[in-house]
């Protein structure tokens, strides 16, 4: 129906005239030709109703001159010629065009609505990150997702020699019986229908209930709309609500652990890591679908119960990207990395930001990029404070490694390349 209406309204005007009665059209055509010939024969551009005399027509044109009876018939037929209104044709065209635009609008709206509905189920193309150091600050390192301490939560002492996991800064200190936690209520951090990774250092004290580490909840009883990461039965446990994964390794109290949870939207996998090693994995896991809700660190809602953490939490990192197992292992095991490259030779390029200090050194060509050149003086050194886990590893039988490139001077008789000491 739409095609026929468009076809009729879009016909050239000459086709409309061709539908007139043949006899009438021929008479009208003869009249026009006659007048045209008269004008051309006069070779003048004057009106066809002029009274100026005209020369006699040739014999072969006289057959076009109507008789008196034919003229009467012509006059009668002129009043009977059906008039095809231009406005009628235009109305048809307007109606056809309007109908076309209406249908195109409907199709466009349908496409837009369909696109809008599908974008909610597509992994985000932009990576969003937050990092909370808890070094006596509630600020996110990117100054976007800043939080607040709940119920007088605090930090570890700055003078601690074994807390946090590394000596740089402090850690979040939480007491479960006081319902203490850290809250990020605005802006909303969207973890729905996307990959994401959560990492943290934890040190927990004995407790009979679950320990809430991280949570975000829109609906505590709706499938895949309430996300919580906790310690349950001394193991890591993660759940999107009716979509859970439990770790396999027992977590001891009074020890620092690096924990990580990765959800891979592309592969539909949930993965738990403990100290950089994969602890559990689940395939065919539906994505988290919560569209609102605050972030809680140190507490998590599981159905109608809110579980609080008892102990220390430090260096919480959150990003909308599925980190690889290599990245997780590096974050868990690399304490510091110093490239000694210009212009910031003392900056730590590792995950913990343990920047050092130097004295009486020079920059030189190195094995890789630049190197730090030490002069033969007691005041020439590079020093880092806070790597407590080396001595902890020695006293508790934990493995650790140290690697560096050296180029000794030719006339050097003795010297120390690395010294490690502690104050306790």
mmCIF file of C-alpha atoms in Angstrom:
data_model
loop_
_atom_site.group_PDB
_atom_site.id
_atom_site.type_symbol
_atom_site.label_atom_id
_atom_site.label_comp_id
_atom_site.label_asym_id
_atom_site.label_seq_id
_atom_site.Cartn_x
_atom_site.Cartn_y
_atom_site.Cartn_z
ATOM 1 C CA UNK A 1 0.000 0.000 0.000
ATOM 2 C CA UNK A 2 2.841 2.377 0.882
ATOM 3 C CA UNK A 3 4.569 1.722 -2.464
ATOM 4 C CA UNK A 4 1.400 2.299 -4.472
ATOM 5 C CA UNK A 5 0.662 5.595 -2.751
ATOM 6 C CA UNK A 6 4.157 6.874 -3.309
ATOM 7 C CA UNK A 7 4.075 5.752 -6.947
ATOM 8 C CA UNK A 8 0.818 7.564 -7.714
ATOM 9 C CA UNK A 9 1.747 10.774 -5.982
ATOM 10 C CA UNK A 10 5.163 10.922 -7.604
ATOM 11 C CA UNK A 11 4.004 10.606 -11.245
ATOM 12 C CA UNK A 12 5.042 13.412 -13.618
ATOM 13 C CA UNK A 13 2.271 15.862 -14.382
ATOM 14 C CA UNK A 14 2.290 14.934 -18.080
ATOM 15 C CA UNK A 15 1.113 11.436 -17.174
ATOM 16 C CA UNK A 16 -1.851 12.844 -15.315
ATOM 17 C CA UNK A 17 -2.921 14.840 -18.313
ATOM 18 C CA UNK A 18 -2.654 11.782 -20.523
ATOM 19 C CA UNK A 19 -5.589 10.228 -18.688
ATOM 20 C CA UNK A 20 -7.997 12.830 -20.135
ATOM 21 C CA UNK A 21 -10.490 11.782 -22.854
ATOM 22 C CA UNK A 22 -8.640 11.359 -26.093
ATOM 23 C CA UNK A 23 -10.950 13.513 -28.194
ATOM 24 C CA UNK A 24 -10.834 16.408 -25.785
ATOM 25 C CA UNK A 25 -7.065 16.247 -25.482
ATOM 26 C CA UNK A 26 -6.641 16.210 -29.257
ATOM 27 C CA UNK A 27 -8.874 19.243 -29.664
ATOM 28 C CA UNK A 28 -6.974 21.132 -26.992
ATOM 29 C CA UNK A 29 -3.723 20.119 -28.600
ATOM 30 C CA UNK A 30 -4.937 21.373 -32.006
ATOM 31 C CA UNK A 31 -5.908 24.677 -30.510
ATOM 32 C CA UNK A 32 -2.528 25.148 -28.924
ATOM 33 C CA UNK A 33 -0.702 24.189 -32.127
ATOM 34 C CA UNK A 34 -2.881 26.564 -34.132
ATOM 35 C CA UNK A 35 -2.141 29.491 -31.844
ATOM 36 C CA UNK A 36 1.523 28.568 -31.771
ATOM 37 C CA UNK A 37 1.681 28.540 -35.518
ATOM 38 C CA UNK A 38 0.006 31.893 -35.691
ATOM 39 C CA UNK A 39 2.557 33.366 -33.355
ATOM 40 C CA UNK A 40 5.463 31.818 -35.188
ATOM 41 C CA UNK A 41 4.208 32.943 -38.575
ATOM 42 C CA UNK A 42 3.966 36.513 -37.399
ATOM 43 C CA UNK A 43 7.543 36.126 -36.113
ATOM 44 C CA UNK A 44 6.609 38.422 -33.253
ATOM 45 C CA UNK A 45 6.417 37.954 -29.490
ATOM 46 C CA UNK A 46 2.932 39.350 -28.983
ATOM 47 C CA UNK A 47 -0.133 38.041 -27.225
ATOM 48 C CA UNK A 48 -2.095 35.219 -28.817
ATOM 49 C CA UNK A 49 -5.323 37.212 -28.322
ATOM 50 C CA UNK A 50 -3.989 40.210 -30.287
ATOM 51 C CA UNK A 51 -6.291 41.593 -32.995
ATOM 52 C CA UNK A 52 -3.444 42.139 -35.404
ATOM 53 C CA UNK A 53 -4.140 40.662 -38.845
ATOM 54 C CA UNK A 54 -2.528 37.382 -39.688
ATOM 55 C CA UNK A 55 -1.407 36.208 -43.081
ATOM 56 C CA UNK A 56 -3.411 33.458 -44.815
ATOM 57 C CA UNK A 57 -2.518 29.911 -43.923
ATOM 58 C CA UNK A 58 -1.168 27.479 -46.382
ATOM 59 C CA UNK A 59 -3.453 24.847 -47.812
ATOM 60 C CA UNK A 60 -1.980 22.010 -45.771
ATOM 61 C CA UNK A 61 -2.685 23.962 -42.542
ATOM 62 C CA UNK A 62 -6.270 24.821 -43.439
ATOM 63 C CA UNK A 63 -7.415 21.383 -42.362
ATOM 64 C CA UNK A 64 -6.781 22.495 -38.766
ATOM 65 C CA UNK A 65 -9.316 25.326 -39.055
ATOM 66 C CA UNK A 66 -12.555 24.172 -37.417
ATOM 67 C CA UNK A 67 -15.954 24.835 -38.878
ATOM 68 C CA UNK A 68 -18.633 26.778 -37.041
ATOM 69 C CA UNK A 69 -20.159 23.503 -35.810
ATOM 70 C CA UNK A 70 -16.792 22.268 -34.604
ATOM 71 C CA UNK A 71 -16.152 25.549 -32.819
ATOM 72 C CA UNK A 72 -19.420 25.152 -30.959
ATOM 73 C CA UNK A 73 -18.414 21.632 -30.040
ATOM 74 C CA UNK A 74 -15.016 22.858 -28.880
ATOM 75 C CA UNK A 75 -16.615 25.525 -26.706
ATOM 76 C CA UNK A 76 -18.908 22.929 -25.160
ATOM 77 C CA UNK A 77 -16.099 20.456 -24.588
ATOM 78 C CA UNK A 78 -13.866 23.076 -22.999
ATOM 79 C CA UNK A 79 -16.412 23.336 -20.207
ATOM 80 C CA UNK A 80 -16.445 19.558 -19.904
ATOM 81 C CA UNK A 81 -12.681 18.996 -19.696
ATOM 82 C CA UNK A 82 -12.005 17.325 -16.348
ATOM 83 C CA UNK A 83 -9.657 19.522 -14.351
ATOM 84 C CA UNK A 84 -6.900 17.698 -12.545
ATOM 85 C CA UNK A 85 -6.086 19.938 -9.636
ATOM 86 C CA UNK A 86 -2.444 20.593 -8.990
ATOM 87 C CA UNK A 87 -3.344 20.957 -5.313
ATOM 88 C CA UNK A 88 -4.806 17.433 -5.361
ATOM 89 C CA UNK A 89 -1.545 16.088 -6.770
ATOM 90 C CA UNK A 90 0.457 18.058 -4.263
ATOM 91 C CA UNK A 91 -1.719 16.773 -1.431
ATOM 92 C CA UNK A 92 -0.965 13.238 -2.527
ATOM 93 C CA UNK A 93 2.744 14.006 -2.597
ATOM 94 C CA UNK A 94 2.604 15.662 0.830
ATOM 95 C CA UNK A 95 0.690 12.726 2.298
ATOM 96 C CA UNK A 96 3.160 10.276 0.753
ATOM 97 C CA UNK A 97 6.194 12.175 1.989
ATOM 98 C CA UNK A 98 4.685 12.588 5.456
ATOM 99 C CA UNK A 99 3.942 8.870 5.599
ATOM 100 C CA UNK A 100 7.521 8.114 4.540
ATOM 101 C CA UNK A 101 8.957 10.398 7.210
ATOM 102 C CA UNK A 102 6.658 8.873 9.829
ATOM 103 C CA UNK A 103 7.767 5.343 8.950
ATOM 104 C CA UNK A 104 11.441 6.375 8.857
ATOM 105 C CA UNK A 105 10.995 8.027 12.275
ATOM 106 C CA UNK A 106 9.474 4.848 13.693
ATOM 107 C CA UNK A 107 12.324 2.772 12.270
ATOM 108 C CA UNK A 108 14.913 5.226 13.644
ATOM 109 C CA UNK A 109 13.336 5.234 17.104
ATOM 110 C CA UNK A 110 13.222 1.437 17.048
ATOM 111 C CA UNK A 111 16.900 1.263 16.149
ATOM 112 C CA UNK A 112 17.813 3.776 18.876
ATOM 113 C CA UNK A 113 15.795 1.876 21.463
ATOM 114 C CA UNK A 114 17.358 -1.386 20.379
ATOM 115 C CA UNK A 115 20.835 0.146 20.565
ATOM 116 C CA UNK A 116 20.121 1.565 24.013
ATOM 117 C CA UNK A 117 18.966 -1.785 25.300
ATOM 118 C CA UNK A 118 22.008 -3.602 23.972
ATOM 119 C CA UNK A 119 24.586 -1.178 25.369
ATOM 120 C CA UNK A 120 23.679 -2.250 28.879
ATOM 121 C CA UNK A 121 24.878 -5.748 28.088
ATOM 122 C CA UNK A 122 28.123 -4.768 26.412
ATOM 123 C CA UNK A 123 31.461 -4.603 28.182
ATOM 124 C CA UNK A 124 32.694 -1.099 28.771
ATOM 125 C CA UNK A 125 35.322 0.135 26.330
ATOM 126 C CA UNK A 126 36.714 2.677 28.816
ATOM 127 C CA UNK A 127 38.727 1.499 31.825
ATOM 128 C CA UNK A 128 37.776 3.171 35.092
ATOM 129 C CA UNK A 129 40.081 2.811 38.092
ATOM 130 C CA UNK A 130 40.285 3.753 41.749
ATOM 131 C CA UNK A 131 43.043 3.228 44.313
ATOM 132 C CA UNK A 132 42.791 3.756 48.055
ATOM 133 C CA UNK A 133 46.161 3.795 49.870
ATOM 134 C CA UNK A 134 44.672 4.460 53.333
ATOM 135 C CA UNK A 135 47.837 6.360 54.204
ATOM 136 C CA UNK A 136 45.945 8.476 56.711
ATOM 137 C CA UNK A 137 43.674 9.679 53.909
ATOM 138 C CA UNK A 138 40.153 8.958 52.682
ATOM 139 C CA UNK A 139 41.006 10.097 49.151
ATOM 140 C CA UNK A 140 41.142 7.995 46.038
ATOM 141 C CA UNK A 141 44.552 8.444 44.388
ATOM 142 C CA UNK A 142 42.716 9.694 41.262
ATOM 143 C CA UNK A 143 40.655 12.068 43.448
ATOM 144 C CA UNK A 144 37.347 10.792 42.069
ATOM 145 C CA UNK A 145 36.004 8.081 44.363
ATOM 146 C CA UNK A 146 36.789 9.625 47.731
ATOM 147 C CA UNK A 147 35.179 7.984 50.751
ATOM 148 C CA UNK A 148 34.438 8.405 54.422
ATOM 149 C CA UNK A 149 35.243 6.511 57.617
ATOM 150 C CA UNK A 150 32.205 4.948 59.254
ATOM 151 C CA UNK A 151 31.659 4.541 63.009
ATOM 152 C CA UNK A 152 35.033 6.018 63.990
ATOM 153 C CA UNK A 153 37.132 3.723 61.824
ATOM 154 C CA UNK A 154 40.806 4.716 61.805
ATOM 155 C CA UNK A 155 44.291 3.939 60.565
ATOM 156 C CA UNK A 156 47.252 2.012 61.878
ATOM 157 C CA UNK A 157 49.939 3.915 63.729
ATOM 158 C CA UNK A 158 52.455 5.676 61.502
ATOM 159 C CA UNK A 159 55.217 4.418 63.813
ATOM 160 C CA UNK A 160 54.389 0.738 63.226
ATOM 161 C CA UNK A 161 57.354 -1.291 62.007
ATOM 162 C CA UNK A 162 55.366 -4.235 60.680
ATOM 163 C CA UNK A 163 52.157 -2.583 59.511
ATOM 164 C CA UNK A 164 50.968 -2.177 56.843
ATOM 165 C CA UNK A 165 52.340 -4.895 54.578
ATOM 166 C CA UNK A 166 54.942 -2.429 53.365
ATOM 167 C CA UNK A 167 56.311 0.365 55.479
ATOM 168 C CA UNK A 168 55.151 3.209 53.267
ATOM 169 C CA UNK A 169 52.232 4.933 54.928
ATOM 170 C CA UNK A 170 49.484 3.276 56.941
ATOM 171 C CA UNK A 171 46.527 0.909 56.663
ATOM 172 C CA UNK A 172 42.810 0.949 57.415
ATOM 173 C CA UNK A 173 42.204 -0.301 60.967
ATOM 174 C CA UNK A 174 38.739 -1.820 61.510
ATOM 175 C CA UNK A 175 36.931 -3.278 64.519
ATOM 176 C CA UNK A 176 34.066 -5.582 63.547
ATOM 177 C CA UNK A 177 32.170 -5.253 66.825
ATOM 178 C CA UNK A 178 31.947 -1.479 66.264
ATOM 179 C CA UNK A 179 30.542 -1.937 62.729
ATOM 180 C CA UNK A 180 33.423 0.076 61.288
ATOM 181 C CA UNK A 181 33.993 0.350 57.540
ATOM 182 C CA UNK A 182 34.942 2.682 54.701
ATOM 183 C CA UNK A 183 32.139 4.010 52.464
ATOM 184 C CA UNK A 184 32.230 5.425 48.911
ATOM 185 C CA UNK A 185 28.725 6.642 48.137
ATOM 186 C CA UNK A 186 29.307 8.997 45.227
ATOM 187 C CA UNK A 187 29.916 8.932 42.354
ATOM 188 C CA UNK A 188 28.535 5.527 41.455
ATOM 189 C CA UNK A 189 31.220 3.055 40.374
ATOM 190 C CA UNK A 190 29.586 0.914 37.691
ATOM 191 C CA UNK A 191 30.708 -2.733 37.754
ATOM 192 C CA UNK A 192 27.690 -4.135 35.890
ATOM 193 C CA UNK A 193 28.032 -6.014 32.610
ATOM 194 C CA UNK A 194 31.783 -5.523 32.440
ATOM 195 C CA UNK A 195 35.097 -7.065 33.409
ATOM 196 C CA UNK A 196 36.696 -5.863 36.636
ATOM 197 C CA UNK A 197 39.490 -6.635 39.110
ATOM 198 C CA UNK A 198 39.665 -6.016 42.858
ATOM 199 C CA UNK A 199 42.951 -6.267 44.774
ATOM 200 C CA UNK A 200 43.808 -5.630 48.415
ATOM 201 C CA UNK A 201 46.181 -6.502 51.232
ATOM 202 C CA UNK A 202 44.400 -7.915 54.285
ATOM 203 C CA UNK A 203 45.433 -8.866 57.815
ATOM 204 C CA UNK A 204 42.554 -10.246 59.817
ATOM 205 C CA UNK A 205 42.034 -11.207 63.421
ATOM 206 C CA UNK A 206 39.980 -14.172 64.640
ATOM 207 C CA UNK A 207 36.213 -13.851 64.449
ATOM 208 C CA UNK A 208 33.318 -16.289 64.488
ATOM 209 C CA UNK A 209 31.356 -14.593 61.700
ATOM 210 C CA UNK A 210 32.090 -13.826 58.059
ATOM 211 C CA UNK A 211 34.569 -11.024 57.351
ATOM 212 C CA UNK A 212 33.301 -8.472 54.833
ATOM 213 C CA UNK A 213 36.111 -7.180 52.619
ATOM 214 C CA UNK A 214 34.298 -5.482 49.732
ATOM 215 C CA UNK A 215 30.682 -5.036 48.729
ATOM 216 C CA UNK A 216 28.256 -3.252 46.414
ATOM 217 C CA UNK A 217 24.558 -4.067 46.545
ATOM 218 C CA UNK A 218 21.468 -2.926 44.654
ATOM 219 C CA UNK A 219 19.076 -5.690 45.719
ATOM 220 C CA UNK A 220 20.239 -8.159 48.404
ATOM 221 C CA UNK A 221 17.793 -10.875 47.342
ATOM 222 C CA UNK A 222 17.949 -10.426 43.546
ATOM 223 C CA UNK A 223 20.147 -12.703 41.466
ATOM 224 C CA UNK A 224 23.376 -11.031 40.280
ATOM 225 C CA UNK A 225 22.465 -7.648 41.805
ATOM 226 C CA UNK A 226 24.365 -7.826 45.098
ATOM 227 C CA UNK A 227 28.137 -8.339 45.016
ATOM 228 C CA UNK A 228 30.206 -9.216 48.074
ATOM 229 C CA UNK A 229 33.751 -10.453 48.689
ATOM 230 C CA UNK A 230 34.238 -11.931 52.161
ATOM 231 C CA UNK A 231 36.174 -14.466 54.213
ATOM 232 C CA UNK A 232 33.898 -17.404 55.013
ATOM 233 C CA UNK A 233 35.116 -20.439 56.909
ATOM 234 C CA UNK A 234 38.665 -19.013 56.675
ATOM 235 C CA UNK A 235 38.541 -19.024 52.856
ATOM 236 C CA UNK A 236 37.937 -16.357 50.270
ATOM 237 C CA UNK A 237 34.339 -16.293 49.096
ATOM 238 C CA UNK A 238 32.727 -14.164 46.382
ATOM 239 C CA UNK A 239 29.090 -13.957 45.344
ATOM 240 C CA UNK A 240 26.947 -11.935 42.933
ATOM 241 C CA UNK A 241 23.927 -13.440 44.787
ATOM 242 C CA UNK A 242 23.056 -16.934 43.552
ATOM 243 C CA UNK A 243 26.301 -16.852 41.551
ATOM 244 C CA UNK A 244 29.233 -17.624 43.858
ATOM 245 C CA UNK A 245 32.786 -19.001 44.072
ATOM 246 C CA UNK A 246 34.619 -20.289 47.147
ATOM 247 C CA UNK A 247 38.394 -20.423 47.583
ATOM 248 C CA UNK A 248 40.299 -23.574 48.468
ATOM 249 C CA UNK A 249 43.169 -22.278 50.636
ATOM 250 C CA UNK A 250 42.845 -21.715 54.377
ATOM 251 C CA UNK A 251 43.709 -18.155 55.403
ATOM 252 C CA UNK A 252 45.487 -17.851 58.736
ATOM 253 C CA UNK A 253 45.132 -14.998 61.161
ATOM 254 C CA UNK A 254 47.930 -12.536 61.982
ATOM 255 C CA UNK A 255 49.438 -12.782 58.484
ATOM 256 C CA UNK A 256 49.360 -10.366 55.582
ATOM 257 C CA UNK A 257 47.769 -11.728 52.392
ATOM 258 C CA UNK A 258 47.394 -10.268 48.947
ATOM 259 C CA UNK A 259 43.938 -11.129 47.634
ATOM 260 C CA UNK A 260 42.429 -10.537 44.208
ATOM 261 C CA UNK A 261 39.160 -11.249 42.452
ATOM 262 C CA UNK A 262 38.798 -11.056 38.677
ATOM 263 C CA UNK A 263 35.583 -11.214 36.688
ATOM 264 C CA UNK A 264 36.174 -11.650 32.956
ATOM 265 C CA UNK A 265 33.096 -10.531 31.046
ATOM 266 C CA UNK A 266 34.357 -11.913 27.733
ATOM 267 C CA UNK A 267 35.003 -15.443 29.035
ATOM 268 C CA UNK A 268 32.303 -15.355 31.761
ATOM 269 C CA UNK A 269 34.809 -16.444 34.414
ATOM 270 C CA UNK A 270 35.147 -15.692 38.116
ATOM 271 C CA UNK A 271 38.716 -16.138 39.457
ATOM 272 C CA UNK A 272 40.040 -15.850 43.011
ATOM 273 C CA UNK A 273 43.757 -15.291 43.720
ATOM 274 C CA UNK A 274 45.644 -15.622 46.987
ATOM 275 C CA UNK A 275 49.185 -14.209 47.150
ATOM 276 C CA UNK A 276 49.279 -14.045 43.359
ATOM 277 C CA UNK A 277 48.336 -17.712 42.840
ATOM 278 C CA UNK A 278 44.995 -18.790 41.393
ATOM 279 C CA UNK A 279 42.940 -20.221 44.251
ATOM 280 C CA UNK A 280 39.623 -20.991 42.524
ATOM 281 C CA UNK A 281 37.906 -20.471 39.178
ATOM 282 C CA UNK A 282 34.353 -20.725 37.872
ATOM 283 C CA UNK A 283 33.197 -20.726 34.240
ATOM 284 C CA UNK A 284 29.804 -19.800 32.774
ATOM 285 C CA UNK A 285 29.331 -17.183 35.488
ATOM 286 C CA UNK A 286 26.731 -14.569 34.647
ATOM 287 C CA UNK A 287 27.873 -10.935 35.002
ATOM 288 C CA UNK A 288 27.147 -8.720 37.947
ATOM 289 C CA UNK A 289 24.102 -6.593 37.103
ATOM 290 C CA UNK A 290 23.786 -4.051 39.912
ATOM 291 C CA UNK A 291 22.972 -0.623 38.466
ATOM 292 C CA UNK A 292 23.377 1.368 41.684
ATOM 293 C CA UNK A 293 24.739 1.034 45.189
ATOM 294 C CA UNK A 294 27.584 2.390 47.304
ATOM 295 C CA UNK A 295 30.964 0.696 47.649
ATOM 296 C CA UNK A 296 31.799 -0.668 51.088
ATOM 297 C CA UNK A 297 35.357 -1.592 52.105
ATOM 298 C CA UNK A 298 35.542 -3.525 55.346
ATOM 299 C CA UNK A 299 31.890 -4.571 55.211
ATOM 300 C CA UNK A 300 29.592 -6.453 52.846
ATOM 301 C CA UNK A 301 25.888 -7.228 52.765
ATOM 302 C CA UNK A 302 24.923 -10.865 52.204
ATOM 303 C CA UNK A 303 21.154 -11.087 51.913
ATOM 304 C CA UNK A 304 19.790 -9.558 55.149
ATOM 305 C CA UNK A 305 23.098 -9.677 57.053
ATOM 306 C CA UNK A 306 25.944 -7.156 56.922
ATOM 307 C CA UNK A 307 29.347 -8.637 57.746
ATOM 308 C CA UNK A 308 32.201 -6.469 59.049
ATOM 309 C CA UNK A 309 35.960 -6.979 58.853
ATOM 310 C CA UNK A 310 38.131 -7.293 61.936
ATOM 311 C CA UNK A 311 41.746 -6.321 61.227
ATOM 312 C CA UNK A 312 43.664 -4.266 58.651
ATOM 313 C CA UNK A 313 43.014 -3.558 54.975
ATOM 314 C CA UNK A 314 45.507 -1.733 52.771
ATOM 315 C CA UNK A 315 46.128 -0.627 49.169
ATOM 316 C CA UNK A 316 42.727 -1.462 47.674
ATOM 317 C CA UNK A 317 42.746 -1.252 43.865
ATOM 318 C CA UNK A 318 39.665 -1.442 41.641
ATOM 319 C CA UNK A 319 39.585 -1.311 37.840
ATOM 320 C CA UNK A 320 37.091 -2.208 35.098
ATOM 321 C CA UNK A 321 39.536 -4.543 33.392
ATOM 322 C CA UNK A 322 40.263 -8.244 33.791
ATOM 323 C CA UNK A 323 43.901 -8.325 34.881
ATOM 324 C CA UNK A 324 46.026 -11.240 33.732
ATOM 325 C CA UNK A 325 47.513 -13.828 36.081
ATOM 326 C CA UNK A 326 50.962 -12.326 35.402
ATOM 327 C CA UNK A 327 49.804 -8.882 36.518
ATOM 328 C CA UNK A 328 48.212 -10.313 39.646
ATOM 329 C CA UNK A 329 51.403 -12.211 40.531
ATOM 330 C CA UNK A 330 53.480 -9.068 40.027
ATOM 331 C CA UNK A 331 51.171 -7.004 42.248
ATOM 332 C CA UNK A 332 51.293 -9.674 44.945
ATOM 333 C CA UNK A 333 55.005 -10.483 44.912
ATOM 334 C CA UNK A 334 56.912 -7.437 43.626
ATOM 335 C CA UNK A 335 57.681 -5.187 46.548
ATOM 336 C CA UNK A 336 59.675 -2.531 44.692
ATOM 337 C CA UNK A 337 61.394 -1.893 41.362
ATOM 338 C CA UNK A 338 63.970 0.831 40.777
ATOM 339 C CA UNK A 339 65.099 1.450 37.217
ATOM 340 C CA UNK A 340 67.416 4.347 38.228
ATOM 341 C CA UNK A 341 66.400 6.032 34.975
ATOM 342 C CA UNK A 342 66.602 9.785 34.487
ATOM 343 C CA UNK A 343 64.864 12.078 35.412
ATOM 344 C CA UNK A 344 63.465 10.213 38.471
ATOM 345 C CA UNK A 345 66.111 7.669 39.454
ATOM 346 C CA UNK A 346 64.830 7.167 43.011
ATOM 347 C CA UNK A 347 61.170 6.541 42.124
ATOM 348 C CA UNK A 348 59.692 3.084 42.745
ATOM 349 C CA UNK A 349 58.162 1.706 39.533
ATOM 350 C CA UNK A 350 56.522 -1.165 41.397
ATOM 351 C CA UNK A 351 52.977 -1.414 42.784
ATOM 352 C CA UNK A 352 53.665 -0.029 46.271
ATOM 353 C CA UNK A 353 55.262 3.374 45.677
ATOM 354 C CA UNK A 354 58.260 2.884 47.967
ATOM 355 C CA UNK A 355 60.315 5.793 46.668
ATOM 356 C CA UNK A 356 63.901 6.012 47.910
ATOM 357 C CA UNK A 357 66.448 8.713 48.619
ATOM 358 C CA UNK A 358 70.010 9.159 47.352
ATOM 359 C CA UNK A 359 73.159 11.069 48.206
ATOM 360 C CA UNK A 360 76.350 11.871 46.264
ATOM 361 C CA UNK A 361 75.439 9.875 43.166
ATOM 362 C CA UNK A 362 75.686 10.551 39.442
ATOM 363 C CA UNK A 363 73.725 9.370 36.416
ATOM 364 C CA UNK A 364 75.589 7.136 33.959
ATOM 365 C CA UNK A 365 74.899 4.877 30.993
ATOM 366 C CA UNK A 366 73.433 1.653 32.299
ATOM 367 C CA UNK A 367 72.795 -1.912 31.237
ATOM 368 C CA UNK A 368 69.230 -0.828 30.465
ATOM 369 C CA UNK A 369 68.766 2.895 29.852
ATOM 370 C CA UNK A 370 70.453 4.854 32.678
ATOM 371 C CA UNK A 371 72.234 3.715 35.843
ATOM 372 C CA UNK A 372 73.120 5.191 39.202
ATOM 373 C CA UNK A 373 76.876 5.745 39.649
ATOM 374 C CA UNK A 374 78.182 5.682 43.218
ATOM 375 C CA UNK A 375 81.258 7.681 44.138
ATOM 376 C CA UNK A 376 83.967 6.350 46.436
ATOM 377 C CA UNK A 377 82.695 8.058 49.517
ATOM 378 C CA UNK A 378 80.814 6.974 52.593
ATOM 379 C CA UNK A 379 78.117 9.523 51.823
ATOM 380 C CA UNK A 380 77.316 8.007 48.397
ATOM 381 C CA UNK A 381 74.248 5.780 48.678
ATOM 382 C CA UNK A 382 70.656 4.970 47.680
ATOM 383 C CA UNK A 383 68.324 4.146 50.565
ATOM 384 C CA UNK A 384 64.780 2.723 50.852
ATOM 385 C CA UNK A 385 62.776 2.509 54.026
ATOM 386 C CA UNK A 386 59.879 0.170 54.786
ATOM 387 C CA UNK A 387 60.540 -3.182 53.082
ATOM 388 C CA UNK A 388 59.754 -5.126 56.231
ATOM 389 C CA UNK A 389 58.827 -8.356 54.512
ATOM 390 C CA UNK A 390 62.443 -9.227 53.716
ATOM 391 C CA UNK A 391 63.314 -9.585 57.379
ATOM 392 C CA UNK A 392 59.906 -11.154 57.946
ATOM 393 C CA UNK A 393 60.720 -13.725 55.284
ATOM 394 C CA UNK A 394 64.083 -14.487 56.866
ATOM 395 C CA UNK A 395 62.671 -15.025 60.349
ATOM 396 C CA UNK A 396 59.619 -16.976 59.176
ATOM 397 C CA UNK A 397 61.171 -19.062 56.413
ATOM 398 C CA UNK A 398 59.428 -17.223 53.569
ATOM 399 C CA UNK A 399 61.102 -17.059 50.148
ATOM 400 C CA UNK A 400 62.227 -13.789 48.583
ATOM 401 C CA UNK A 401 64.546 -12.691 45.754
ATOM 402 C CA UNK A 402 66.722 -9.661 45.011
ATOM 403 C CA UNK A 403 68.095 -8.954 41.526
ATOM 404 C CA UNK A 404 70.193 -6.098 40.125
ATOM 405 C CA UNK A 405 72.766 -5.239 37.450
ATOM 406 C CA UNK A 406 76.218 -4.096 38.639
ATOM 407 C CA UNK A 407 79.381 -2.813 36.937
ATOM 408 C CA UNK A 408 82.231 -2.614 39.504
ATOM 409 C CA UNK A 409 85.022 -0.076 39.081
ATOM 410 C CA UNK A 410 88.344 -1.530 37.940
ATOM 411 C CA UNK A 411 90.298 -0.215 40.921
ATOM 412 C CA UNK A 412 87.683 -1.112 43.498
ATOM 413 C CA UNK A 413 89.125 -3.383 46.182
ATOM 414 C CA UNK A 414 86.014 -3.856 48.278
ATOM 415 C CA UNK A 415 82.557 -2.493 48.784
ATOM 416 C CA UNK A 416 78.960 -3.342 49.633
ATOM 417 C CA UNK A 417 76.363 -3.486 46.883
ATOM 418 C CA UNK A 418 73.373 -4.159 49.125
ATOM 419 C CA UNK A 419 72.713 -3.921 52.838
ATOM 420 C CA UNK A 420 69.502 -4.951 54.568
ATOM 421 C CA UNK A 421 68.761 -4.206 58.200
ATOM 422 C CA UNK A 422 65.793 -3.796 60.501
ATOM 423 C CA UNK A 423 65.052 -1.991 63.725
ATOM 424 C CA UNK A 424 63.232 -4.701 65.639
#
